[in-house]
PDB file of C-alpha atoms in Angstrom:
ATOM      1  CA  MET K   1     -48.906 -19.488  96.563  1.00  0.00           C
ATOM      2  CA  LEU K   2     -47.721 -15.949  96.841  1.00  0.00           C
ATOM      3  CA  SER K   3     -48.171 -13.497  93.885  1.00  0.00           C
ATOM      4  CA  ILE K   4     -47.432  -9.714  94.000  1.00  0.00           C
ATOM      5  CA  ARG K   5     -49.183  -7.519  91.636  1.00  0.00           C
ATOM      6  CA  LEU K   6     -47.975  -4.006  90.860  1.00  0.00           C
ATOM      7  CA  VAL K   7     -50.239  -1.267  90.061  1.00  0.00           C
ATOM      8  CA  GLU K   8     -49.727  -0.099  86.256  1.00  0.00           C
ATOM      9  CA  ASP K   9     -47.820   3.133  85.370  1.00  0.00           C
ATOM     10  CA  GLU K  10     -51.135   4.607  84.066  1.00  0.00           C
ATOM     11  CA  GLU K  11     -52.781   4.380  87.474  1.00  0.00           C
ATOM     12  CA  VAL K  12     -49.660   6.001  89.037  1.00  0.00           C
ATOM     13  CA  LYS K  13     -49.723   8.905  86.561  1.00  0.00           C
ATOM     14  CA  LYS K  14     -53.404   9.612  87.338  1.00  0.00           C
ATOM     15  CA  VAL K  15     -52.449   9.881  91.037  1.00  0.00           C
ATOM     16  CA  GLU K  16     -49.613  12.050  90.294  1.00  0.00           C
ATOM     17  CA  SER K  17     -51.714  14.458  88.072  1.00  0.00           C
ATOM     18  CA  GLU K  18     -54.042  15.228  90.790  1.00  0.00           C
ATOM     19  CA  THR K  19     -53.270  18.037  93.483  1.00  0.00           C
ATOM     20  CA  LEU K  20     -50.778  17.404  96.242  1.00  0.00           C
ATOM     21  CA  SER K  21     -53.400  17.608  98.849  1.00  0.00           C
ATOM     22  CA  SER K  22     -55.536  14.917  97.153  1.00  0.00           C
ATOM     23  CA  GLN K  23     -52.642  12.685  96.205  1.00  0.00           C
ATOM     24  CA  PRO K  24     -52.465  10.501  99.393  1.00  0.00           C
ATOM     25  CA  LEU K  25     -56.340  10.242  99.169  1.00  0.00           C
ATOM     26  CA  ALA K  26     -56.083   9.018  95.680  1.00  0.00           C
ATOM     27  CA  ALA K  27     -53.513   6.496  96.480  1.00  0.00           C
ATOM     28  CA  VAL K  28     -55.583   5.205  99.276  1.00  0.00           C
ATOM     29  CA  ASP K  29     -58.759   5.083  97.046  1.00  0.00           C
ATOM     30  CA  LEU K  30     -56.803   3.252  94.434  1.00  0.00           C
ATOM     31  CA  VAL K  31     -55.356   0.713  96.841  1.00  0.00           C
ATOM     32  CA  GLN K  32     -58.914   0.347  98.471  1.00  0.00           C
ATOM     33  CA  ARG K  33     -60.428  -0.326  94.838  1.00  0.00           C
ATOM     34  CA  ARG K  34     -57.734  -3.060  94.437  1.00  0.00           C
ATOM     35  CA  LEU K  35     -58.514  -4.518  97.813  1.00  0.00           C
ATOM     36  CA  ASN K  36     -62.065  -4.862  96.984  1.00  0.00           C
ATOM     37  CA  GLU K  37     -61.341  -6.634  93.628  1.00  0.00           C
ATOM     38  CA  VAL K  38     -59.201  -9.020  95.415  1.00  0.00           C
ATOM     39  CA  ALA K  39     -61.711  -9.639  98.177  1.00  0.00           C
ATOM     40  CA  GLU K  40     -64.263 -10.471  95.554  1.00  0.00           C
ATOM     41  CA  GLU K  41     -61.914 -13.169  94.246  1.00  0.00           C
ATOM     42  CA  GLU K  42     -61.710 -14.708  97.984  1.00  0.00           C
ATOM     43  CA  LYS K  43     -58.051 -14.224  98.335  1.00  0.00           C
ATOM     44  CA  VAL K  44     -56.026 -13.126 101.374  1.00  0.00           C
ATOM     45  CA  VAL K  45     -54.531  -9.684 100.936  1.00  0.00           C
ATOM     46  CA  VAL K  46     -51.379  -8.136 102.499  1.00  0.00           C
ATOM     47  CA  GLN K  47     -51.058  -4.354 102.108  1.00  0.00           C
ATOM     48  CA  ILE K  48     -47.673  -2.776 101.573  1.00  0.00           C
ATOM     49  CA  PRO K  49     -47.336   0.899 101.997  1.00  0.00           C
ATOM     50  CA  PRO K  50     -47.178   2.915  98.908  1.00  0.00           C
ATOM     51  CA  GLU K  51     -43.829   4.606  97.917  1.00  0.00           C
ATOM     52  CA  THR K  52     -43.507   5.424  94.167  1.00  0.00           C
ATOM     53  CA  LYS K  53     -45.749   2.696  93.132  1.00  0.00           C
ATOM     54  CA  ALA K  54     -48.711   1.061  95.021  1.00  0.00           C
ATOM     55  CA  VAL K  55     -47.855  -2.606  95.662  1.00  0.00           C
ATOM     56  CA  VAL K  56     -50.421  -5.305  96.790  1.00  0.00           C
ATOM     57  CA  ALA K  57     -49.356  -8.635  97.740  1.00  0.00           C
ATOM     58  CA  ILE K  58     -51.972 -11.433  97.171  1.00  0.00           C
ATOM     59  CA  VAL K  59     -51.836 -14.778  98.924  1.00  0.00           C
ATOM     60  CA  GLN K  60     -53.900 -17.469  97.576  1.00  0.00           C
ATOM     61  CA  LYS K  61     -55.182 -20.116 100.016  1.00  0.00           C
ATOM     62  CA  THR K  62     -54.295 -23.643  99.149  1.00  0.00           C
ATOM     63  CA  PRO K  63     -56.974 -26.162  99.800  1.00  0.00           C
ATOM     64  CA  LYS K  64     -56.389 -28.565 102.795  1.00  0.00           C
ATOM     65  CA  PRO K  65     -56.490 -32.230 101.820  1.00  0.00           C
ATOM     66  CA  ALA K  66     -59.486 -34.178 102.910  1.00  0.00           C
ATOM     67  CA  VAL K  67     -59.055 -36.137 106.046  1.00  0.00           C
ATOM     68  CA  LYS K  68     -60.023 -39.788 105.670  1.00  0.00           C
ATOM     69  CA  ARG K  69     -62.691 -40.971 108.167  1.00  0.00           C
ATOM     70  CA  ALA K  70     -62.493 -44.330 109.598  1.00  0.00           C
ATOM     71  CA  SER K  71     -65.635 -46.269 108.673  1.00  0.00           C
ATOM     72  CA  LYS K  72     -66.691 -49.768 109.546  1.00  0.00           C
ATOM     73  CA  GLY K  73     -68.286 -50.605 106.344  1.00  0.00           C
ATOM     74  CA  SER K  74     -67.159 -53.545 104.204  1.00  0.00           C
ATOM     75  CA  ILE K  75     -66.746 -51.172 101.093  1.00  0.00           C
ATOM     76  CA  ASP K  76     -64.250 -49.129 103.081  1.00  0.00           C
ATOM     77  CA  ARG K  77     -62.416 -52.191 104.304  1.00  0.00           C
ATOM     78  CA  ASP K  78     -62.157 -53.443 100.682  1.00  0.00           C
ATOM     79  CA  ILE K  79     -60.808 -50.162  99.594  1.00  0.00           C
ATOM     80  CA  ALA K  80     -58.215 -50.126 102.356  1.00  0.00           C
ATOM     81  CA  LEU K  81     -57.134 -53.576 101.507  1.00  0.00           C
ATOM     82  CA  SER K  82     -56.864 -52.729  97.785  1.00  0.00           C
ATOM     83  CA  GLU K  83     -54.506 -49.642  98.814  1.00  0.00           C
ATOM     84  CA  VAL K  84     -52.479 -51.986 100.864  1.00  0.00           C
ATOM     85  CA  GLU K  85     -52.069 -54.520  98.134  1.00  0.00           C
ATOM     86  CA  MET K  86     -51.340 -51.619  95.578  1.00  0.00           C
ATOM     87  CA  GLU K  87     -48.483 -50.334  98.001  1.00  0.00           C
ATOM     88  CA  LYS K  88     -47.222 -53.858  98.436  1.00  0.00           C
ATOM     89  CA  ARG K  89     -47.091 -54.391  94.591  1.00  0.00           C
ATOM     90  CA  LEU K  90     -45.437 -51.009  94.153  1.00  0.00           C
ATOM     91  CA  SER K  91     -42.889 -52.101  96.926  1.00  0.00           C
ATOM     92  CA  PHE K  92     -42.119 -55.204  95.164  1.00  0.00           C
ATOM     93  CA  VAL K  93     -41.746 -53.512  91.734  1.00  0.00           C
ATOM     94  CA  ASN K  94     -39.296 -50.866  93.385  1.00  0.00           C
ATOM     95  CA  ALA K  95     -37.300 -53.893  95.000  1.00  0.00           C
ATOM     96  CA  TRP K  96     -37.235 -55.701  91.619  1.00  0.00           C
ATOM     97  CA  GLU K  97     -36.015 -52.476  89.892  1.00  0.00           C
ATOM     98  CA  GLU K  98     -33.344 -51.821  92.491  1.00  0.00           C
ATOM     99  CA  SER K  99     -32.248 -55.602  92.126  1.00  0.00           C
ATOM    100  CA  GLU K 100     -31.893 -55.403  88.324  1.00  0.00           C
ATOM    101  CA  LYS K 101     -30.026 -52.051  88.721  1.00  0.00           C
ATOM    102  CA  THR K 102     -27.569 -53.656  91.101  1.00  0.00           C
ATOM    103  CA  LYS K 103     -27.137 -56.857  88.877  1.00  0.00           C
ATOM    104  CA  ALA K 104     -26.368 -54.580  85.816  1.00  0.00           C
ATOM    105  CA  GLN K 105     -23.862 -52.710  87.803  1.00  0.00           C
ATOM    106  CA  ASN K 106     -22.200 -55.736  89.149  1.00  0.00           C
ATOM    107  CA  LYS K 107     -21.946 -57.363  85.590  1.00  0.00           C
ATOM    108  CA  ALA K 108     -20.549 -54.075  84.215  1.00  0.00           C
ATOM    109  CA  GLN K 109     -17.872 -54.026  86.990  1.00  0.00           C
ATOM    110  CA  LYS K 110     -17.133 -57.653  86.392  1.00  0.00           C
ATOM    111  CA  LYS K 111     -16.574 -56.934  82.614  1.00  0.00           C
ATOM    112  CA  LEU K 112     -14.297 -53.948  83.494  1.00  0.00           C
ATOM    113  CA  SER K 113     -12.232 -56.004  85.837  1.00  0.00           C
ATOM    114  CA  ALA K 114     -11.774 -58.619  83.226  1.00  0.00           C
ATOM    115  CA  ILE K 115     -10.674 -56.156  80.714  1.00  0.00           C
ATOM    116  CA  ALA K 116      -8.145 -54.706  83.296  1.00  0.00           C
ATOM    117  CA  ALA K 117      -6.720 -58.298  83.939  1.00  0.00           C
ATOM    118  CA  TRP K 118      -6.414 -58.902  80.347  1.00  0.00           C
ATOM    119  CA  GLU K 119      -4.491 -55.682  79.808  1.00  0.00           C
ATOM    120  CA  ASN K 120      -2.246 -56.362  82.804  1.00  0.00           C
ATOM    121  CA  SER K 121      -1.329 -59.893  81.411  1.00  0.00           C
ATOM    122  CA  LYS K 122      -0.613 -58.500  77.989  1.00  0.00           C
ATOM    123  CA  ILE K 123       1.535 -55.758  79.450  1.00  0.00           C
ATOM    124  CA  ALA K 124       3.305 -58.461  81.470  1.00  0.00           C
ATOM    125  CA  SER K 125       3.941 -60.673  78.360  1.00  0.00           C
ATOM    126  CA  VAL K 126       5.256 -57.942  76.255  1.00  0.00           C
ATOM    127  CA  GLU K 127       7.566 -56.670  79.157  1.00  0.00           C
ATOM    128  CA  ALA K 128       8.934 -60.297  79.366  1.00  0.00           C
ATOM    129  CA  ASN K 129       9.415 -60.579  75.615  1.00  0.00           C
ATOM    130  CA  LEU K 130      11.413 -57.213  75.854  1.00  0.00           C
ATOM    131  CA  ARG K 131      13.448 -58.466  78.688  1.00  0.00           C
ATOM    132  CA  LYS K 132      14.298 -61.549  76.595  1.00  0.00           C
ATOM    133  CA  ILE K 133      15.395 -59.411  73.541  1.00  0.00           C
ATOM    134  CA  GLU K 134      17.594 -57.392  75.860  1.00  0.00           C
ATOM    135  CA  VAL K 135      19.270 -60.589  77.275  1.00  0.00           C
ATOM    136  CA  ILE K 136      19.919 -62.031  73.877  1.00  0.00           C
ATOM    137  CA  ASP K 137      21.382 -58.601  72.701  1.00  0.00           C
ATOM    138  CA  SER K 138      23.649 -58.517  75.713  1.00  0.00           C
ATOM    139  CA  PHE K 139      25.077 -61.859  74.829  1.00  0.00           C
ATOM    140  CA  LEU K 140      25.486 -61.316  71.329  1.00  0.00           C
ATOM    141  CA  GLY K 141      26.656 -57.697  71.470  1.00  0.00           C
TER     142      GLY K 141
END
């Protein structure tokens, strides 16, 4: 994780209030104090050269995951088997969830297609009735 801390304006004003000849030394002292504070916290420090403000970048080390050792004990074997069983169960649960999801989607699609077919048949019957009426009107009128 990378976090950058900016030195407060008060500390910059203190540095500016000193004489011009001691200004670079004060900035170096300020940065050195910040570096010492960070070193006490056991963090990796990257120094950025000061311009108008002194900037110190602090990089925190992330702990590395522990590497599993292969052991020949029955306890370790039982633990490994239980982990495999747990993964297998999770795999089955995920497969079941996907299956149920697919079933629900198929059921919804089937209902939508049934509704569309019903609408098409109603439209066809209404159009047929209109044609009948037109034919009757043409003979009578």
